[in-house]
PDB file of C-alpha atoms and ligand atoms in Angstrom:
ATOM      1  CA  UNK H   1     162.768 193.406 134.359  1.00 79.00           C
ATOM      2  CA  UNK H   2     164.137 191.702 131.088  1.00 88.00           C
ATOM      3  CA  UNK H   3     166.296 188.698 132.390  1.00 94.00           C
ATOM      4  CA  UNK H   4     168.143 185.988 130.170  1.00 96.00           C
ATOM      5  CA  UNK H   5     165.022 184.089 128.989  1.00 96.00           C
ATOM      6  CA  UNK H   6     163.464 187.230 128.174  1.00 93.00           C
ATOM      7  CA  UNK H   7     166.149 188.892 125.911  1.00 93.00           C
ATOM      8  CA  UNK H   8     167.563 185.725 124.547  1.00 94.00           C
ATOM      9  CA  UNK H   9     163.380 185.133 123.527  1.00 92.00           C
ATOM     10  CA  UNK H  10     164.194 188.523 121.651  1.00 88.00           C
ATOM     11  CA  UNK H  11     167.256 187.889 120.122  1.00 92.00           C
ATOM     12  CA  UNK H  12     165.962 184.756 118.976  1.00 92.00           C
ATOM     13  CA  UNK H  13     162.548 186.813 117.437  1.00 87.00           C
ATOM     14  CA  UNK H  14     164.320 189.867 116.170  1.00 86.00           C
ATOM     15  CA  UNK H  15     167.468 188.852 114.959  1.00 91.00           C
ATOM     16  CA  UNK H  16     166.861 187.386 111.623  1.00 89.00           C
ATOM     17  CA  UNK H  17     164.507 190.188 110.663  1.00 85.00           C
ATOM     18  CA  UNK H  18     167.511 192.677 111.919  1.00 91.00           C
ATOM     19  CA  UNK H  19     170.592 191.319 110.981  1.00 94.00           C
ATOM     20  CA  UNK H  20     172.466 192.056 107.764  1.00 94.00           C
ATOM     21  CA  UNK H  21     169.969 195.033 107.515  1.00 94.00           C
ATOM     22  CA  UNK H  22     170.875 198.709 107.066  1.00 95.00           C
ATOM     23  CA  UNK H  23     169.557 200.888 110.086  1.00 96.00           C
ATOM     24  CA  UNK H  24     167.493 203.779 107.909  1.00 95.00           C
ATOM     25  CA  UNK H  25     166.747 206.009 110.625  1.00 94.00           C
ATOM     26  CA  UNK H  26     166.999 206.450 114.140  1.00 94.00           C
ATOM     27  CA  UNK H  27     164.797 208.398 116.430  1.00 93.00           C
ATOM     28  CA  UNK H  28     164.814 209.424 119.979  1.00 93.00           C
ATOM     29  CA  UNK H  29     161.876 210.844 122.158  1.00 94.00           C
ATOM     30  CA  UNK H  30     162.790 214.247 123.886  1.00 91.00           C
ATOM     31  CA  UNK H  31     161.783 213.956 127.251  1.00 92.00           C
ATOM     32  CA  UNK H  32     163.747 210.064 127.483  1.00 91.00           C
ATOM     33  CA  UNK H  33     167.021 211.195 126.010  1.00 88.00           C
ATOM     34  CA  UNK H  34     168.591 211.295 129.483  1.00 88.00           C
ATOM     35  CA  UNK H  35     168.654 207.682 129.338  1.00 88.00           C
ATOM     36  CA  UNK H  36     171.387 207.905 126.379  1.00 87.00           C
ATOM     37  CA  UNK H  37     174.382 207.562 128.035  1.00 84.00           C
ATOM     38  CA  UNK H  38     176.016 209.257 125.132  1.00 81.00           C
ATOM     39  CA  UNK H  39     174.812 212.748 123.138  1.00 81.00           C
ATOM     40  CA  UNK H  40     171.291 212.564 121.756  1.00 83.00           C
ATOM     41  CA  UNK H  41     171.868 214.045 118.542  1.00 84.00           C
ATOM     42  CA  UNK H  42     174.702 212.018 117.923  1.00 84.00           C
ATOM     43  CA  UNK H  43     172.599 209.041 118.371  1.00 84.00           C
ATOM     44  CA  UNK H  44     170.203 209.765 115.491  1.00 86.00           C
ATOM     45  CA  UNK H  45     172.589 211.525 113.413  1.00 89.00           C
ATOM     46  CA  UNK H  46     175.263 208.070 113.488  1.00 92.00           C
ATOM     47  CA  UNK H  47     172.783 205.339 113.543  1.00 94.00           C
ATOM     48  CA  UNK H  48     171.479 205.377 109.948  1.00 92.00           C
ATOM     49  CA  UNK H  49     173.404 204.133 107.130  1.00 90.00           C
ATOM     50  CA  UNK H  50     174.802 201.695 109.565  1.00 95.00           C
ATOM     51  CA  UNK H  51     174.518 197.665 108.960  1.00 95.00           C
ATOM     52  CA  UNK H  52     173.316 195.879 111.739  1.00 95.00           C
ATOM     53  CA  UNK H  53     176.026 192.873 111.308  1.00 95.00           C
ATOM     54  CA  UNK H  54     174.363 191.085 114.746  1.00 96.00           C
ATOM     55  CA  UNK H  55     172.444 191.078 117.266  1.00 96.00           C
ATOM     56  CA  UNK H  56     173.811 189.394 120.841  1.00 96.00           C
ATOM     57  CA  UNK H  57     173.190 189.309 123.939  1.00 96.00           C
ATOM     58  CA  UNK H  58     175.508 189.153 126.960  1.00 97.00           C
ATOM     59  CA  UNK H  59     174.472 189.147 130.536  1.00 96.00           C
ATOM     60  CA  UNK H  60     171.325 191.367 130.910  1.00 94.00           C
ATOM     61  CA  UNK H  61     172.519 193.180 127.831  1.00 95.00           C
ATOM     62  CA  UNK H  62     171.246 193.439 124.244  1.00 95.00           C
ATOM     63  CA  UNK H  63     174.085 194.337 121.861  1.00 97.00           C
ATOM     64  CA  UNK H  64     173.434 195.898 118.365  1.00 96.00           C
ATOM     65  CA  UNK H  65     176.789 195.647 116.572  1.00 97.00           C
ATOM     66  CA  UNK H  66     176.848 197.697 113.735  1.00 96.00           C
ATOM     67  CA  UNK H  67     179.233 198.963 110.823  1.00 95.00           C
ATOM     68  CA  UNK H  68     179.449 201.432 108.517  1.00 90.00           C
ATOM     69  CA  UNK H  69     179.692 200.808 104.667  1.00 75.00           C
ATOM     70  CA  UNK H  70     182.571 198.508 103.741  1.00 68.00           C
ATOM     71  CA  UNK H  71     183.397 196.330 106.699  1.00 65.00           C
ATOM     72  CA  UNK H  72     184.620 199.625 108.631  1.00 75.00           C
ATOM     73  CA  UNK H  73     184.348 201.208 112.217  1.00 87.00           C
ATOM     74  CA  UNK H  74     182.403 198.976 114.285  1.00 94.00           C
ATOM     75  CA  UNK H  75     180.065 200.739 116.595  1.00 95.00           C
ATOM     76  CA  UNK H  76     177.714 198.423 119.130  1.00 96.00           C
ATOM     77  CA  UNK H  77     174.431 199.804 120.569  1.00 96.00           C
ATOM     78  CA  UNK H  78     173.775 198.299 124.114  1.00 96.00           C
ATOM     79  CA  UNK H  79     170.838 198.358 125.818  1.00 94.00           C
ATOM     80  CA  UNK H  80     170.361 197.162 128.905  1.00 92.00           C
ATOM     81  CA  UNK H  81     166.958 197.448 130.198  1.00 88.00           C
ATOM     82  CA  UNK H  82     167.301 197.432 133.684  1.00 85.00           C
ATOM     83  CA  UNK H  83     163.602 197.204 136.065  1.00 79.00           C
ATOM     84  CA  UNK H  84     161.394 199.131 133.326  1.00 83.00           C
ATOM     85  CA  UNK H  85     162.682 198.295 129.835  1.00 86.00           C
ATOM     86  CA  UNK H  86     160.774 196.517 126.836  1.00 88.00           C
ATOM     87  CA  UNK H  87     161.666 195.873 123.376  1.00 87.00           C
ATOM     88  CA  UNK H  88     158.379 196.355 120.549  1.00 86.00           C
ATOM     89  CA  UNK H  89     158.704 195.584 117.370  1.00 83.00           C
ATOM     90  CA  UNK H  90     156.115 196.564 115.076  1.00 79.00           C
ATOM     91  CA  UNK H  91     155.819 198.651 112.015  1.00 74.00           C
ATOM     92  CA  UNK H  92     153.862 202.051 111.183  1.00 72.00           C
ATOM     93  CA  UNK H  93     150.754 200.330 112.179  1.00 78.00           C
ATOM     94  CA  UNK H  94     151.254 200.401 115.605  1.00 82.00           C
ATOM     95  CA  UNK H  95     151.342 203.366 117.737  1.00 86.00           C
ATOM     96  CA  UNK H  96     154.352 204.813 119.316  1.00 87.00           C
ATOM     97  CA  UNK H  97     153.796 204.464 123.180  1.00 89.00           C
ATOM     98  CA  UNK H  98     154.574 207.493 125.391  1.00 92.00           C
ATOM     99  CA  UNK H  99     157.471 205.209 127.013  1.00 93.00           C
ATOM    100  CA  UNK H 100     158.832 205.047 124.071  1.00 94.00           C
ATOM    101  CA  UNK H 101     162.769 205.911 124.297  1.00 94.00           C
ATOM    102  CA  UNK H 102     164.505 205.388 120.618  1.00 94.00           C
ATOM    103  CA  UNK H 103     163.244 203.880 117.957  1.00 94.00           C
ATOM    104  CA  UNK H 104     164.862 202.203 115.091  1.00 94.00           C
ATOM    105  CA  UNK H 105     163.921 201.981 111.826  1.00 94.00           C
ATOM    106  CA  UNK H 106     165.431 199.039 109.892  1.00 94.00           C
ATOM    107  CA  UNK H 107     165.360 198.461 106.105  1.00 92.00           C
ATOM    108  CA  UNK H 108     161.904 196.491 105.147  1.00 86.00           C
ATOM    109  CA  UNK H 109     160.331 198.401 107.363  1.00 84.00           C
ATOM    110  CA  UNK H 110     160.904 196.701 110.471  1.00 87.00           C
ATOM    111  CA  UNK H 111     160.884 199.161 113.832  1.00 91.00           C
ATOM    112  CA  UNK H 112     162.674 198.428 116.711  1.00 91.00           C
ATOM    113  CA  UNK H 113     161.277 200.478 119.858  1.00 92.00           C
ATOM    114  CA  UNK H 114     163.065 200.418 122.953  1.00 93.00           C
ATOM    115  CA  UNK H 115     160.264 201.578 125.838  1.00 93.00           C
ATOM    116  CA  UNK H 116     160.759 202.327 129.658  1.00 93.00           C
ATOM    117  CA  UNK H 117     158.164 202.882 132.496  1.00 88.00           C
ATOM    118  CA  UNK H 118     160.657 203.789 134.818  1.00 88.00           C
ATOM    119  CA  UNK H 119     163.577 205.299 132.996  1.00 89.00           C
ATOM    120  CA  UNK H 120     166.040 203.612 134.800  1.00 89.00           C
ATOM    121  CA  UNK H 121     167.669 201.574 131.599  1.00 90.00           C
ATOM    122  CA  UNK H 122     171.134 201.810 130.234  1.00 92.00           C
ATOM    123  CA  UNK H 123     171.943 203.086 126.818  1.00 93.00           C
ATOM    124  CA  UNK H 124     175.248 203.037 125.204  1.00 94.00           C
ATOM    125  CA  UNK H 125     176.666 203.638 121.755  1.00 93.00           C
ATOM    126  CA  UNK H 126     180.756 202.667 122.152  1.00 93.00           C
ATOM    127  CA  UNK H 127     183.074 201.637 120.188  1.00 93.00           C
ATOM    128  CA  UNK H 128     184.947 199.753 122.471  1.00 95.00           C
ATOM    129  CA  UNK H 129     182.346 197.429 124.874  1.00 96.00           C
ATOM    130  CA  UNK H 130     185.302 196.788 127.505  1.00 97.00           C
ATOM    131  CA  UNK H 131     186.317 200.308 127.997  1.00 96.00           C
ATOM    132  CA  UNK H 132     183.053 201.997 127.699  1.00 94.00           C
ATOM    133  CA  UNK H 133     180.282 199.739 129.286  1.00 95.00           C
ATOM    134  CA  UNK H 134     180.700 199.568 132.918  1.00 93.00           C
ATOM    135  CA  UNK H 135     181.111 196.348 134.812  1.00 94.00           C
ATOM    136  CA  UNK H 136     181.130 194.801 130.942  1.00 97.00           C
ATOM    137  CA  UNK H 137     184.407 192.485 131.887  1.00 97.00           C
ATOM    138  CA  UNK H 138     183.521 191.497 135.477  1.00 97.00           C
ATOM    139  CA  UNK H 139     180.306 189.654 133.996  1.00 98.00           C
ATOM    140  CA  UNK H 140     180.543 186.086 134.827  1.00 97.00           C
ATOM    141  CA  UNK H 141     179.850 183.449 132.593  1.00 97.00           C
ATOM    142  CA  UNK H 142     176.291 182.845 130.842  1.00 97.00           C
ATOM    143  CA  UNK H 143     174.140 181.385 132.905  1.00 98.00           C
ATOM    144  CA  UNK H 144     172.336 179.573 130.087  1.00 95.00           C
ATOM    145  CA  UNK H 145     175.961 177.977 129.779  1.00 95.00           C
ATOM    146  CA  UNK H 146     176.262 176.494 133.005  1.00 96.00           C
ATOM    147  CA  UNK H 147     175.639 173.196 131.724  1.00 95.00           C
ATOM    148  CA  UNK H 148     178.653 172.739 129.169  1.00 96.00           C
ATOM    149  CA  UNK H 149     180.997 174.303 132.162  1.00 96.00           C
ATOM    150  CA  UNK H 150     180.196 171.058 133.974  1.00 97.00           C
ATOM    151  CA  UNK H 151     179.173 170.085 137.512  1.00 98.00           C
ATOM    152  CA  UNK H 152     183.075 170.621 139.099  1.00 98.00           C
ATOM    153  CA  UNK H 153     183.916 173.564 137.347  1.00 97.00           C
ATOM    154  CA  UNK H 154     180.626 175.340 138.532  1.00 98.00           C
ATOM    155  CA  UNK H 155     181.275 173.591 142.094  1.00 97.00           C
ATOM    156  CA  UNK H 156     184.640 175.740 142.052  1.00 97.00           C
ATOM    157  CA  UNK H 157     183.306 178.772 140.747  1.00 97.00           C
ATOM    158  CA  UNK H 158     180.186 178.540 143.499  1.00 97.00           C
ATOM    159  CA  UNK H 159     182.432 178.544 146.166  1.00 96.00           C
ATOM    160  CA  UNK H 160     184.377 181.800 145.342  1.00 96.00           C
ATOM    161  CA  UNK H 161     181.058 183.335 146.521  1.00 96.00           C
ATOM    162  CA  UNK H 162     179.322 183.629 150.191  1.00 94.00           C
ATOM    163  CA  UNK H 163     176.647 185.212 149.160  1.00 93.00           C
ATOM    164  CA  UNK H 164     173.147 184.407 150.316  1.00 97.00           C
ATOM    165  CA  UNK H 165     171.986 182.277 147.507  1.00 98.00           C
ATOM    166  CA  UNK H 166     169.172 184.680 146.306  1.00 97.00           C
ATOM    167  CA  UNK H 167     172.189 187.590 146.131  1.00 97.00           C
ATOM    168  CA  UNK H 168     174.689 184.901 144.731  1.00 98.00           C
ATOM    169  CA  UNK H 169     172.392 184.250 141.260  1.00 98.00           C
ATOM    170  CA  UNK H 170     171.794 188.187 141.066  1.00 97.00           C
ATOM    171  CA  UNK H 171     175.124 188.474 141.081  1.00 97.00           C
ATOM    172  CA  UNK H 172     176.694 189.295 137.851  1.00 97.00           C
ATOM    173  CA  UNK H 173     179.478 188.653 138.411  1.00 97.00           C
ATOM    174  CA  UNK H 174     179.342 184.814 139.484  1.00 98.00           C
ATOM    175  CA  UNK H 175     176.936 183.945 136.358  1.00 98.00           C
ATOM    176  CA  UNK H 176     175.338 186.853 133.859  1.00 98.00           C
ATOM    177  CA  UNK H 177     171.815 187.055 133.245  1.00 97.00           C
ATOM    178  CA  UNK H 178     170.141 186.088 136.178  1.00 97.00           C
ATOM    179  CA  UNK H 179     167.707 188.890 138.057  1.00 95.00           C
ATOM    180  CA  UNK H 180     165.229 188.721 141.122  1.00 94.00           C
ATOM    181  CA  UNK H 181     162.181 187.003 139.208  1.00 96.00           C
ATOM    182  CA  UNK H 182     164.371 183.908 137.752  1.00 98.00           C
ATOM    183  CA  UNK H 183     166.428 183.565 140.677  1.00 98.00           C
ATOM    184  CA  UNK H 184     163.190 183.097 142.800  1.00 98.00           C
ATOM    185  CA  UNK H 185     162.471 180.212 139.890  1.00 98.00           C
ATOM    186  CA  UNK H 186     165.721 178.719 140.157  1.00 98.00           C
ATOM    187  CA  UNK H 187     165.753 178.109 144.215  1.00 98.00           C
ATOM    188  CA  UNK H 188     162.374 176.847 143.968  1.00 98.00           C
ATOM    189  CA  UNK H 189     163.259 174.642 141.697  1.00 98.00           C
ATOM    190  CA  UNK H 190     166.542 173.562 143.536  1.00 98.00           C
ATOM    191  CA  UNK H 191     164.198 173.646 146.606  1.00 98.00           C
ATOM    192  CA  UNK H 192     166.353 176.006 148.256  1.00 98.00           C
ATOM    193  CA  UNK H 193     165.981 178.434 150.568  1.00 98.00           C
ATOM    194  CA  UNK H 194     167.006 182.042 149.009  1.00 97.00           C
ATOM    195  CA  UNK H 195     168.377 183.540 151.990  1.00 96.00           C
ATOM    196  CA  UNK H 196     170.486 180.534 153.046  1.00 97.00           C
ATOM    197  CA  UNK H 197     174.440 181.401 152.650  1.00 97.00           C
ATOM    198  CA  UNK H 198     176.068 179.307 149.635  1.00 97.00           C
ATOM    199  CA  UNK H 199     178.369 177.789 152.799  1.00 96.00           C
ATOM    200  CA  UNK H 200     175.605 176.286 154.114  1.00 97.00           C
ATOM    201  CA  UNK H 201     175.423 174.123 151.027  1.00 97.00           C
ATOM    202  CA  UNK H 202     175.622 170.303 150.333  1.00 98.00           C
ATOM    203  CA  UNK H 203     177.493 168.435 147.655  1.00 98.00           C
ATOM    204  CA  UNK H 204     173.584 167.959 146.830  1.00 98.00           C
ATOM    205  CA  UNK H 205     172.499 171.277 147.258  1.00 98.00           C
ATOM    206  CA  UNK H 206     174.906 172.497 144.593  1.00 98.00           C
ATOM    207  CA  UNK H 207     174.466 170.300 142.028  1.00 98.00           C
ATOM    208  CA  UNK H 208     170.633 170.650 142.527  1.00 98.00           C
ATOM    209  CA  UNK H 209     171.408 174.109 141.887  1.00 98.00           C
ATOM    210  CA  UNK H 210     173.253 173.174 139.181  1.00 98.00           C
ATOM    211  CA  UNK H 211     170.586 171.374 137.309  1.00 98.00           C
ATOM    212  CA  UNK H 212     167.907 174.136 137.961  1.00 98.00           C
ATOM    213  CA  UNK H 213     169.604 176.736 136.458  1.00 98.00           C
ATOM    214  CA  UNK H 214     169.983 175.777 132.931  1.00 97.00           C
ATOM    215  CA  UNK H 215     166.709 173.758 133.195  1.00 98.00           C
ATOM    216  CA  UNK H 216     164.263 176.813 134.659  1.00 98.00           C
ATOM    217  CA  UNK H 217     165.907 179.126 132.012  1.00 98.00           C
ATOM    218  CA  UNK H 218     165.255 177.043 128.740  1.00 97.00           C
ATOM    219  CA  UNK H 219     161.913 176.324 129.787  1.00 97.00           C
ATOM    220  CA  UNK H 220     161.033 180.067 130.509  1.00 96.00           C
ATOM    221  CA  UNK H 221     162.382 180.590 126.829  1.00 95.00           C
ATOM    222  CA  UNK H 222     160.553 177.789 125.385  1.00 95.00           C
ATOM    223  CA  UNK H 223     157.518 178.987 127.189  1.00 94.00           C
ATOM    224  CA  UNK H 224     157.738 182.154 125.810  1.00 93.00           C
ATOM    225  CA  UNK H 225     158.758 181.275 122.351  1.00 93.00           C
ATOM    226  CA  UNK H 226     155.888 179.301 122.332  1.00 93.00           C
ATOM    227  CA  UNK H 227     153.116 181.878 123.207  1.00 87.00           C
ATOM    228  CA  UNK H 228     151.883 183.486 119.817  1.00 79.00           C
ATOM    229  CA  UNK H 229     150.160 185.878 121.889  1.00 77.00           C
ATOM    230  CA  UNK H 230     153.563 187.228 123.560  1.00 75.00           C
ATOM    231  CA  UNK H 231     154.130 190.766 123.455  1.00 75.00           C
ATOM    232  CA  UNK H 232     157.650 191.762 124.572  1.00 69.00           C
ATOM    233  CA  UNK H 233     156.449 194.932 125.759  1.00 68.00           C
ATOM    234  CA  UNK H 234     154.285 193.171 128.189  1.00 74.00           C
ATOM    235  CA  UNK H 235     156.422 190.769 129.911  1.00 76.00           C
ATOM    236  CA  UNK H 236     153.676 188.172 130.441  1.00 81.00           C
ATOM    237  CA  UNK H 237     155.085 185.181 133.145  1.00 88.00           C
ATOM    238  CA  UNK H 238     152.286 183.523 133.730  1.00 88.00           C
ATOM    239  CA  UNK H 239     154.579 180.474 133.121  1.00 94.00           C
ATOM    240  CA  UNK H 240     155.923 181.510 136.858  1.00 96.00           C
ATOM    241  CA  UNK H 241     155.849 178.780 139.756  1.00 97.00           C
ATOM    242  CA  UNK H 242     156.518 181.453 142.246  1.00 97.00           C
ATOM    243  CA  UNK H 243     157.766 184.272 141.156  1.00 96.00           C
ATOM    244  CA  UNK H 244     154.743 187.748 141.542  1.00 94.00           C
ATOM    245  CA  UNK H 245     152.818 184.677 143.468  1.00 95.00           C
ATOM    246  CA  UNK H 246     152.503 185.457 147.080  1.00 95.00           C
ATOM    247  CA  UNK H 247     149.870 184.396 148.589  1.00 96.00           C
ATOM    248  CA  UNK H 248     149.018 181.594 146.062  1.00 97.00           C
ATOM    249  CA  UNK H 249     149.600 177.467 146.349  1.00 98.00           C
ATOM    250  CA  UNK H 250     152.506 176.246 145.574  1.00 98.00           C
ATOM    251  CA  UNK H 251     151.732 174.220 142.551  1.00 98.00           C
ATOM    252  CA  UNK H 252     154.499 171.078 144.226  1.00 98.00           C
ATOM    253  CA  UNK H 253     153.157 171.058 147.863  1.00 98.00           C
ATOM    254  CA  UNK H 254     150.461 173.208 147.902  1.00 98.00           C
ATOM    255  CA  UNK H 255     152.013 175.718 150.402  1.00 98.00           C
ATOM    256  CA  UNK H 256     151.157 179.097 150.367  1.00 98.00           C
ATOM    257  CA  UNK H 257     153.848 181.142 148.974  1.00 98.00           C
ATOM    258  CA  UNK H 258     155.575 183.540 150.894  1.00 98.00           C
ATOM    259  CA  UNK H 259     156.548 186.915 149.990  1.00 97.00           C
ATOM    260  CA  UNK H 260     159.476 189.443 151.595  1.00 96.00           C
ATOM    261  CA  UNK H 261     160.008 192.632 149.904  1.00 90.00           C
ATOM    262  CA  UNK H 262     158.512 194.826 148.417  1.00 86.00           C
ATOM    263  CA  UNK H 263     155.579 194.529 145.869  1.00 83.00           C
ATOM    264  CA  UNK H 264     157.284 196.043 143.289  1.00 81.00           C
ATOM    265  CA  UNK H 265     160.546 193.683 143.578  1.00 85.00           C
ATOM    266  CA  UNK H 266     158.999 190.596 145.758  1.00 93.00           C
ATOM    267  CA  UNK H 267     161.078 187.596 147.209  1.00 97.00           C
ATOM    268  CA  UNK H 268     158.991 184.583 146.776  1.00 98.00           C
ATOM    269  CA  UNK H 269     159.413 181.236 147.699  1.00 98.00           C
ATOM    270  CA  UNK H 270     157.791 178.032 149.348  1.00 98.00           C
ATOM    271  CA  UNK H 271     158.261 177.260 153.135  1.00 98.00           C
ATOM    272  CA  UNK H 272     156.190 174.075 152.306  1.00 98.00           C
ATOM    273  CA  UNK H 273     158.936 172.370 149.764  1.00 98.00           C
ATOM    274  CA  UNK H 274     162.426 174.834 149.924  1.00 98.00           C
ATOM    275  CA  UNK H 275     164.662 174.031 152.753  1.00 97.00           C
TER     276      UNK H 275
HETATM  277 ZN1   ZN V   1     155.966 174.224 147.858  1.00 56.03          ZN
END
């Protein structure tokens, strides 16, 4: 599943090549068009001749906002990709994949192809993000931002929550963009425990928290800014120190990792170095 590091890779790749640009057409595969949470034919009828003014992302979400000719009627296309969504970009010379959901074509013949292997992601076309997204206004704060809020103010906001800690950074609501693989990186990092409750906590605990947040999600985008070979449609995280790793040595103490859950969404973690 997409998280922060993933998307904000994206935004970082796709955006210049996107923004400012006129949408030319817009296509949607037939069997996927349940995943538009708005009328297919709409979709491709209202998407071209639109300017993509910028591409953002909030949360889990990628946001296409988009005008029509002279500054008028914003529009924003939001995609959030949910456990099997992937961005490609590519242009006629590579094939359309049978996951393939919508596909944009932007002026200078740049496509945009949203994919899904399980069909579970979110599409929206709105023209008003609040009123029309669910859950878009209870999002918390970026967690890539959690170092400008400061140590007290995310001390405050922490203890709002008694989650266990693994629930408490999925949660959307306390900080946006975190999801199961990235919050296993994060409590390894913090050495936590993930299913210890956030009252269990030490002035230490949370600001070691605190530092592995930011830190584990700039590095995963760095890491995957920096891999020529990256394909978003294949999520490589071989960059991982836990995360998909059960069974493997913790590369700190040498631990095996453990693994709860399922195989599909694991909970990993080190009983060797997270207390
Ligand atoms: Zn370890």
């Amino acid at each position: 599943m997409p998280e922060l590091p993933e998307l904000e890779a994206l935004r970082i790749r796709i955006g210049p090549p996107v923004e400012g640009k006129l949408i030319t057409a817009a296509t949607v595969n037939p069997k996927k068009g349940h995943l538009l949470r708005y009328p297919v034919d709409n979709f491709a009828l209202e998407l071209p001749a639109r300017r993509i003014t910028s591409l953002t992302r909030r949360g889990k979400h990628l946001v296409f906002a988009t005008e029509l000719g002279g500054g008028g009627q914003p529009r924003w296309l939001v995609v959030n990709p949910m456990l099997g969504g992937r961005f490609q970009i590519g242009g006629d010379d590579i094939p359309v994949p049978a996951t393939e959901v919508f596909t944009l074509r932007v002026e200078g013949k740049v496509e945009v192809r949203y994919l899904d292997f399980r069909d579970m992601g979110r599409i929206y076309w709105v023209s008003d993000l609040s009123r029309e997204v669910p859950a878009w206004d209870l999002q918390g704060p970026e967690a890539d931002a959690v170092a400008s809020m400061g140590l007290d103010v995310f001390r405050k906001r922490l203890r709002r929550f008694r989650d266990e800690l693994k629930d408490l950074l999925r949660n959307q609501e306390f900080l946006a963009g975190i999801g199961n693989a990235y919050s296993d990186e994060i409590l390894w990092e913090a050495r936590l425990l993930p299913l210890r409750r956030r009252a269990s906590l030490k002035p230490e605990d949370e600001e070691a928290l605190f530092r592995a947040i930011p830190l584990v999600l700039s590095r995963a985008i760095e890491a995957i800014l920096a891999n020529p070979k990256y394909e978003e449609s294949k999520q490589d995280r071989k960059f991982m120190a836990v995360h998909m790793k059960g069974g493997q040595t913790c590369p700190r103490c040498g631990h095996r990792i453990s693994q709860l859950g399922t195989n599909r969404e694991p909970l990993n973690f080190c009983r060797g170095c997270q207390f």
